[in-house]
């Protein structure tokens, strides 16, 4: 059972209040596909991903990035039940999409980098620590069906 202190809860809502999911989601997914190009294999139906410019301008990447961050929004809004929130998503990624769970951590890192770029100095080391804990819990929950 993950325990969240009041300081952690307020740091997370502070970050979340400052980011626009419609902006962060597309940027984070595009970054994943560019920095770790093997992740493109899961998105064969998304059309042209042949260059960084193609990925950044691909409307399906942008739309899916928003969906990803919508799922993160659910985690932020129910910090005490992240495993439950993601149980069917974990099953989907494991059984149907066959996504290698190592990729969850890579996406989490891309989300953190995009958030840090957006927030600048207010993304202090303490805030980063709490944010990293949140994403570690998200990654563990999404990976739960695999083990
Ligand atoms: Ni993921 C579909 C959430 C990481 C590949 N993914 C979804 C959906 C959600 C979602 C929500 C839509 C489900 C539905 O339609 O019912 N994915 C998340 C979250 C993370 C994540 C919260 C991590 C933080 N997914 C990843 C990673 C990959 C990935 C790292 C591959 C590298 N996901 C997919 C694919 C789909 C998908 C592929 C189906 C896309 C489509 O539309 O065909």
Coordinates of N, CA and C and ligand atoms in Angstrom, one line a residue:
X1 N 0.9 -1.2 0.0 CA 0.0 0.0 0.0 C 0.9 1.2 0.0
X2 N 0.7 2.1 -1.0 CA 1.5 3.3 -1.1 C 0.9 4.4 -0.1
X3 N 1.8 5.0 0.6 CA 1.3 6.1 1.5 C 1.8 7.4 1.0
X4 N 0.8 8.4 1.0 CA 1.1 9.7 0.5 C 1.0 10.7 1.6
X5 N 2.1 11.5 1.9 CA 2.0 12.5 2.9 C 1.2 13.7 2.4
X6 N 0.8 14.6 3.3 CA 0.1 15.8 2.8 C 0.9 16.6 1.9
X7 N 2.2 16.7 2.2 CA 3.2 17.5 1.4 C 3.3 16.9 0.0
X8 N 3.3 15.5 -0.1 CA 3.4 14.9 -1.4 C 2.1 15.2 -2.2
X9 N 0.9 15.0 -1.5 CA -0.3 15.3 -2.2 C -0.4 16.7 -2.7
X10 N 0.1 17.6 -1.9 CA 0.0 19.0 -2.4 C 1.1 19.3 -3.5
X11 N 2.2 18.6 -3.4 CA 3.2 18.8 -4.5 C 2.6 18.3 -5.8
X12 N 2.0 17.1 -5.8 CA 1.4 16.5 -7.0 C 0.3 17.4 -7.6
X13 N -0.6 17.9 -6.7 CA -1.6 18.7 -7.3 C -1.1 20.1 -7.8
X14 N 0.0 20.5 -7.1 CA 0.7 21.7 -7.6 C 1.2 21.6 -9.0
X15 N 1.9 20.4 -9.3 CA 2.4 20.2 -10.6 C 1.2 20.1 -11.6
X16 N 0.3 19.3 -11.2 CA -0.9 19.0 -12.1 C -1.6 20.2 -12.5
X17 N -1.7 21.1 -11.5 CA -2.4 22.4 -11.8 C -1.7 23.3 -12.8
X18 N -0.4 23.0 -12.9 CA 0.3 23.9 -13.8 C 0.5 23.3 -15.2
X19 N 0.2 22.0 -15.4 CA 0.4 21.5 -16.8 C -0.9 21.4 -17.5
X20 N -0.8 21.5 -18.8 CA -2.0 21.3 -19.6 C -1.8 19.9 -20.3
X21 N -2.8 19.0 -19.9 CA -2.6 17.6 -20.4 C -2.6 17.6 -21.9
X22 N -3.4 18.5 -22.5 CA -3.5 18.5 -24.0 C -2.1 18.8 -24.7
X23 N -1.3 19.5 -23.9 CA 0.0 19.9 -24.4 C 1.1 18.9 -24.1
X24 N 1.1 18.5 -22.8 CA 2.1 17.6 -22.3 C 2.0 16.2 -22.9
X25 N 0.8 15.7 -23.0 CA 0.6 14.3 -23.5 C 1.2 14.1 -24.9
X26 N 0.8 15.0 -25.9 CA 1.4 14.8 -27.2 C 2.9 15.0 -27.3
X27 N 3.4 15.9 -26.5 CA 4.8 16.1 -26.5 C 5.6 14.9 -25.9
X28 N 5.0 14.4 -24.8 CA 5.7 13.2 -24.1 C 5.7 12.0 -25.0
X29 N 4.5 11.7 -25.7 CA 4.5 10.6 -26.6 C 5.4 10.7 -27.8
X30 N 5.4 11.9 -28.3 CA 6.3 12.2 -29.5 C 7.7 12.0 -29.1
X31 N 8.1 12.5 -27.9 CA 9.5 12.3 -27.4 C 9.8 10.8 -27.2
X32 N 8.9 10.0 -26.7 CA 9.1 8.6 -26.6 C 9.4 8.0 -27.9
X33 N 8.6 8.3 -28.9 CA 8.8 7.7 -30.2 C 10.0 8.1 -31.0
X34 N 10.5 9.3 -30.6 CA 11.7 9.9 -31.3 C 13.0 9.4 -30.5
X35 N 12.9 9.5 -29.2 CA 14.1 9.1 -28.4 C 14.4 7.6 -28.4
X36 N 13.2 6.8 -28.3 CA 13.3 5.4 -28.3 C 12.6 4.8 -29.5
X37 N 13.2 4.8 -30.7 CA 12.4 4.5 -31.9 C 11.8 3.1 -31.9
X38 N 12.3 2.2 -31.1 CA 11.7 0.9 -31.2 C 10.3 0.9 -30.7
X39 N 9.9 1.9 -29.9 CA 8.5 2.0 -29.4 C 7.5 2.2 -30.5
X40 N 8.0 2.6 -31.7 CA 7.1 2.9 -32.8 C 6.4 1.6 -33.3
X41 N 7.1 0.5 -33.0 CA 6.5 -0.8 -33.5 C 5.1 -1.1 -33.0
X42 N 4.7 -0.5 -31.8 CA 3.4 -0.7 -31.3 C 2.3 0.2 -32.0
X43 N 2.8 1.2 -32.7 CA 1.9 2.2 -33.3 C 1.9 2.1 -34.8
X44 N 1.8 0.9 -35.3 CA 1.9 0.7 -36.8 C 0.7 1.3 -37.5
X45 N -0.4 1.5 -36.8 CA -1.6 2.1 -37.5 C -1.6 3.6 -37.4
X46 N -0.5 4.2 -36.9 CA -0.6 5.6 -36.7 C -0.1 6.4 -38.0
X47 N 0.4 5.7 -39.0 CA 0.8 6.4 -40.2 C 2.3 6.8 -40.1
X48 N 2.6 7.9 -40.7 CA 4.0 8.4 -40.9 C 4.7 8.7 -39.5
X49 N 5.7 7.9 -39.2 CA 6.5 8.2 -38.0 C 8.0 8.2 -38.4
X50 N 8.2 8.5 -39.7 CA 9.6 8.2 -40.3 C 10.6 9.2 -39.9
X51 N 10.3 10.3 -39.3 CA 11.3 11.3 -38.9 C 10.7 12.0 -37.7
X52 N 11.6 12.8 -37.0 CA 11.1 13.5 -35.8 C 10.0 14.5 -36.2
X53 N 10.2 15.2 -37.4 CA 9.2 16.1 -37.8 C 7.9 15.4 -38.1
X54 N 7.9 14.2 -38.7 CA 6.7 13.4 -39.0 C 6.0 13.1 -37.7
X55 N 6.8 12.6 -36.7 CA 6.2 12.2 -35.4 C 5.5 13.5 -34.7
X56 N 6.3 14.6 -34.7 CA 5.7 15.8 -34.1 C 4.5 16.3 -34.8
X57 N 4.4 16.1 -36.1 CA 3.2 16.6 -36.8 C 2.1 15.6 -37.0
X58 N 2.3 14.4 -36.4 CA 1.3 13.3 -36.6 C 0.1 13.5 -35.7
X59 N -1.1 13.7 -36.3 CA -2.3 13.9 -35.5 C -2.7 12.7 -34.6
X60 N -2.4 11.5 -35.1 CA -2.7 10.4 -34.2 C -1.9 10.3 -33.0
X61 N -0.6 10.7 -33.1 CA 0.3 10.7 -32.0 C -0.2 11.7 -31.0
X62 N -0.6 12.9 -31.5 CA -1.1 14.0 -30.6 C -2.4 13.5 -29.9
X63 N -3.3 12.9 -30.6 CA -4.6 12.4 -30.0 C -4.3 11.3 -29.0
X64 N -3.4 10.4 -29.3 CA -3.1 9.3 -28.3 C -2.4 9.9 -27.1
X65 N -1.5 10.9 -27.3 CA -0.8 11.5 -26.2 C -1.8 12.1 -25.2
X66 N -2.9 12.7 -25.7 CA -4.0 13.2 -24.8 C -4.6 12.1 -24.0
X67 N -4.9 11.0 -24.7 CA -5.5 9.8 -24.0 C -4.6 9.3 -22.9
X68 N -3.3 9.2 -23.1 CA -2.4 8.8 -22.1 C -2.4 9.7 -20.9
X69 N -2.4 11.0 -21.1 CA -2.4 11.9 -20.0 C -3.8 11.9 -19.3
X70 N -4.8 11.6 -20.0 CA -6.1 11.5 -19.4 C -6.1 10.3 -18.4
X71 N -5.4 9.3 -18.7 CA -5.2 8.2 -17.8 C -4.4 8.6 -16.5
X72 N -3.4 9.4 -16.8 CA -2.6 9.9 -15.7 C -3.4 10.8 -14.8
X73 N -4.3 11.6 -15.4 CA -5.2 12.4 -14.6 C -6.1 11.6 -13.6
X74 N -6.5 10.4 -14.1 CA -7.3 9.6 -13.2 C -6.4 9.1 -12.0
X75 N -5.2 8.9 -12.2 CA -4.3 8.5 -11.1 C -4.1 9.6 -10.1
X76 N -3.9 10.8 -10.7 CA -3.7 12.0 -9.8 C -4.9 12.3 -9.0
X77 N -6.1 12.0 -9.5 CA -7.3 12.3 -8.8 C -7.7 11.2 -7.8
X78 N -7.0 10.1 -7.8 CA -7.3 9.0 -6.9 C -6.0 8.3 -6.5
X79 N -5.2 9.1 -5.8 CA -3.8 8.6 -5.5 C -3.8 7.3 -4.7
X80 N -4.9 7.1 -3.9 CA -4.9 5.9 -3.0 C -5.4 4.7 -3.7
X81 N -5.7 4.8 -5.0 CA -6.3 3.6 -5.7 C -5.7 3.5 -7.1
X82 N -4.4 3.8 -7.2 CA -3.8 3.8 -8.6 C -3.8 2.3 -9.2
X83 N -3.5 1.4 -8.3 CA -3.5 0.0 -8.8 C -4.9 -0.4 -9.3
X84 N -5.9 -0.1 -8.6 CA -7.3 -0.4 -9.0 C -7.7 0.3 -10.3
X85 N -7.3 1.6 -10.4 CA -7.6 2.4 -11.5 C -7.0 1.8 -12.8
X86 N -5.8 1.2 -12.7 CA -5.1 0.8 -13.8 C -5.2 -0.7 -14.1
X87 N -6.1 -1.4 -13.3 CA -6.0 -2.9 -13.5 C -6.5 -3.3 -14.9
X88 N -7.5 -2.7 -15.4 CA -7.9 -3.2 -16.8 C -6.9 -2.7 -17.8
X89 N -6.3 -1.5 -17.6 CA -5.3 -1.0 -18.6 C -4.1 -1.9 -18.6
X90 N -3.7 -2.4 -17.4 CA -2.6 -3.2 -17.3 C -2.8 -4.5 -18.1
X91 N -4.0 -5.0 -18.0 CA -4.4 -6.3 -18.7 C -4.4 -6.0 -20.2
X92 N -4.9 -4.8 -20.6 CA -4.9 -4.5 -22.0 C -3.5 -4.4 -22.6
X93 N -2.6 -3.8 -21.9 CA -1.2 -3.6 -22.4 C -0.5 -5.0 -22.4
X94 N -0.8 -5.8 -21.4 CA -0.1 -7.1 -21.3 C -0.7 -8.1 -22.3
X95 N -2.0 -8.3 -22.2 CA -2.6 -9.5 -23.0 C -2.9 -9.1 -24.4
X96 N -3.3 -7.9 -24.7 CA -3.8 -7.6 -26.0 C -2.7 -6.8 -26.8
X97 N -2.1 -5.8 -26.2 CA -1.2 -4.9 -27.0 C 0.3 -5.5 -26.9
X98 N 0.5 -6.4 -25.9 CA 1.8 -7.0 -25.8 C 3.0 -6.0 -25.7
X99 N 2.7 -4.9 -24.9 CA 3.7 -3.9 -24.8 C 4.8 -4.3 -23.7
X100 N 6.0 -4.3 -24.1 CA 7.1 -4.6 -23.1 C 7.0 -3.6 -22.0
X101 N 6.9 -4.1 -20.7 CA 6.7 -3.1 -19.6 C 7.8 -2.2 -19.4
X102 N 9.0 -2.5 -19.9 CA 10.2 -1.6 -19.7 C 9.8 -0.2 -20.3
X103 N 9.0 -0.3 -21.4 CA 8.6 1.0 -22.1 C 7.8 1.9 -21.2
X104 N 7.1 1.4 -20.2 CA 6.3 2.3 -19.3 C 7.2 3.3 -18.6
X105 N 8.4 2.8 -18.2 CA 9.4 3.6 -17.5 C 9.9 4.7 -18.4
X106 N 10.1 4.3 -19.7 CA 10.7 5.2 -20.6 C 9.7 6.3 -20.9
X107 N 8.4 6.0 -21.0 CA 7.4 7.0 -21.2 C 7.3 7.9 -19.9
X108 N 7.4 7.3 -18.8 CA 7.4 8.1 -17.5 C 8.5 9.1 -17.5
X109 N 9.7 8.7 -18.0 CA 10.8 9.6 -18.0 C 10.6 10.8 -19.0
X110 N 10.0 10.4 -20.2 CA 9.6 11.5 -21.1 C 8.6 12.4 -20.6
X111 N 7.6 11.9 -19.8 CA 6.6 12.8 -19.2 C 7.3 13.7 -18.3
X112 N 8.2 13.2 -17.4 CA 8.9 14.0 -16.5 C 9.8 15.1 -17.1
X113 N 10.4 14.8 -18.2 CA 11.3 15.8 -18.9 C 10.4 16.9 -19.5
X114 N 9.3 16.5 -20.1 CA 8.4 17.5 -20.6 C 7.8 18.4 -19.5
X115 N 7.4 17.8 -18.4 CA 6.9 18.6 -17.3 C 7.9 19.5 -16.7
X116 N 9.2 19.0 -16.6 CA 10.3 19.8 -16.0 C 10.5 21.0 -17.0
X117 N 10.5 20.8 -18.3 CA 10.8 21.9 -19.2 C 9.7 22.9 -19.1
X118 N 8.5 22.5 -18.9 CA 7.3 23.4 -18.8 C 7.4 24.2 -17.5
X119 N 7.7 23.5 -16.4 CA 7.6 24.2 -15.1 C 8.9 25.0 -14.7
X120 N 10.0 24.7 -15.3 CA 11.2 25.4 -15.0 C 11.6 25.3 -13.6
X121 N 12.0 26.4 -12.9 CA 12.6 26.4 -11.6 C 11.6 25.8 -10.5
X122 N 10.3 26.0 -10.8 CA 9.3 25.5 -9.8 C 9.3 23.9 -9.7
X123 N 9.9 23.3 -10.7 CA 10.1 21.8 -10.6 C 11.4 21.5 -9.8
X124 N 11.3 21.8 -8.5 CA 12.5 21.7 -7.6 C 12.8 20.2 -7.4
X125 N 14.0 20.0 -6.9 CA 14.4 18.6 -6.6 C 13.4 17.9 -5.7
X126 N 12.8 18.6 -4.7 CA 11.8 17.9 -3.8 C 10.6 17.6 -4.6
X127 N 10.1 18.5 -5.5 CA 8.9 18.3 -6.3 C 9.2 17.1 -7.3
X128 N 10.4 17.1 -7.8 CA 10.8 16.0 -8.7 C 10.7 14.7 -8.0
X129 N 11.2 14.7 -6.8 CA 11.2 13.4 -6.0 C 9.8 12.9 -5.9
X130 N 8.9 13.7 -5.5 CA 7.5 13.3 -5.3 C 6.9 12.9 -6.7
X131 N 7.2 13.7 -7.7 CA 6.6 13.4 -9.1 C 7.1 12.0 -9.5
X132 N 8.4 11.7 -9.3 CA 9.0 10.5 -9.7 C 8.4 9.3 -8.9
X133 N 8.0 9.6 -7.7 CA 7.3 8.5 -6.9 C 6.0 8.2 -7.5
X134 N 5.2 9.3 -7.9 CA 3.9 9.1 -8.5 C 4.1 8.2 -9.8
X135 N 5.0 8.6 -10.6 CA 5.2 7.8 -11.9 C 5.7 6.4 -11.7
X136 N 6.5 6.2 -10.6 CA 6.9 4.8 -10.3 C 5.7 4.0 -9.9
X137 N 4.7 4.6 -9.1 CA 3.5 3.9 -8.7 C 2.7 3.6 -10.0
X138 N 2.6 4.5 -10.9 CA 1.8 4.3 -12.1 C 2.4 3.2 -12.9
X139 N 3.8 3.2 -13.1 CA 4.5 2.2 -13.8 C 4.2 0.8 -13.2
X140 N 4.3 0.7 -11.8 CA 4.1 -0.5 -11.1 C 2.7 -1.0 -11.3
X141 N 1.7 -0.1 -11.3 CA 0.3 -0.5 -11.4 C 0.1 -1.0 -12.9
X142 N 0.6 -0.3 -13.9 CA 0.4 -0.8 -15.2 C 1.1 -2.1 -15.5
X143 N 2.2 -2.4 -14.7 CA 3.0 -3.6 -14.9 C 2.4 -4.8 -14.1
X144 N 1.4 -4.5 -13.3 CA 1.0 -5.5 -12.3 C 0.5 -6.8 -13.0
X145 N -0.1 -6.7 -14.1 CA -0.6 -8.0 -14.8 C 0.5 -8.8 -15.4
X146 N 1.6 -8.3 -15.5 CA 2.7 -9.0 -16.2 C 3.4 -10.0 -15.2
X147 N 3.3 -9.8 -13.9 CA 4.1 -10.6 -13.0 C 3.2 -11.4 -12.1
Ligands
LIG1 NI1 -0.7 2.8 -23.6 C1 -3.6 2.4 -25.5 C2 -2.6 4.4 -21.2 C3 2.1 3.5 -21.9 C4 1.1 1.5 -26.2 N1 -2.7 3.3 -23.4 C5 -3.7 3.1 -24.3 C6 -5.0 3.6 -23.7 C7 -4.7 4.2 -22.5 C8 -3.2 4.0 -22.3 C9 -5.6 4.9 -21.6 C10 -6.3 3.5 -24.4 C11 -7.0 2.3 -23.9 C12 -8.3 2.0 -24.6 O1 -8.5 2.3 -25.8 O2 -9.1 1.4 -23.9 N2 -0.3 3.7 -21.8 C13 -1.2 4.3 -21.0 C14 -0.5 4.8 -19.8 C15 0.9 4.6 -20.0 C16 1.0 3.9 -21.3 C17 -1.1 5.6 -18.7 C18 2.1 4.9 -19.2 C19 2.2 5.9 -18.4 N3 1.2 2.5 -23.9 C20 2.3 2.9 -23.1 C21 3.5 2.5 -23.8 C22 3.3 2.0 -25.0 C23 1.8 2.0 -25.1 C24 4.9 2.8 -23.1 C25 4.2 1.5 -26.0 C26 5.4 1.8 -26.2 N4 -1.2 2.1 -25.5 C27 -0.2 1.6 -26.4 C28 -0.9 1.2 -27.6 C29 -2.3 1.5 -27.4 C30 -2.4 2.0 -26.1 C31 -0.3 0.6 -28.8 C32 -3.4 1.2 -28.4 C33 -3.4 2.5 -29.3 C34 -4.4 2.4 -30.4 O3 -5.2 3.4 -30.5 O4 -4.4 1.5 -31.2

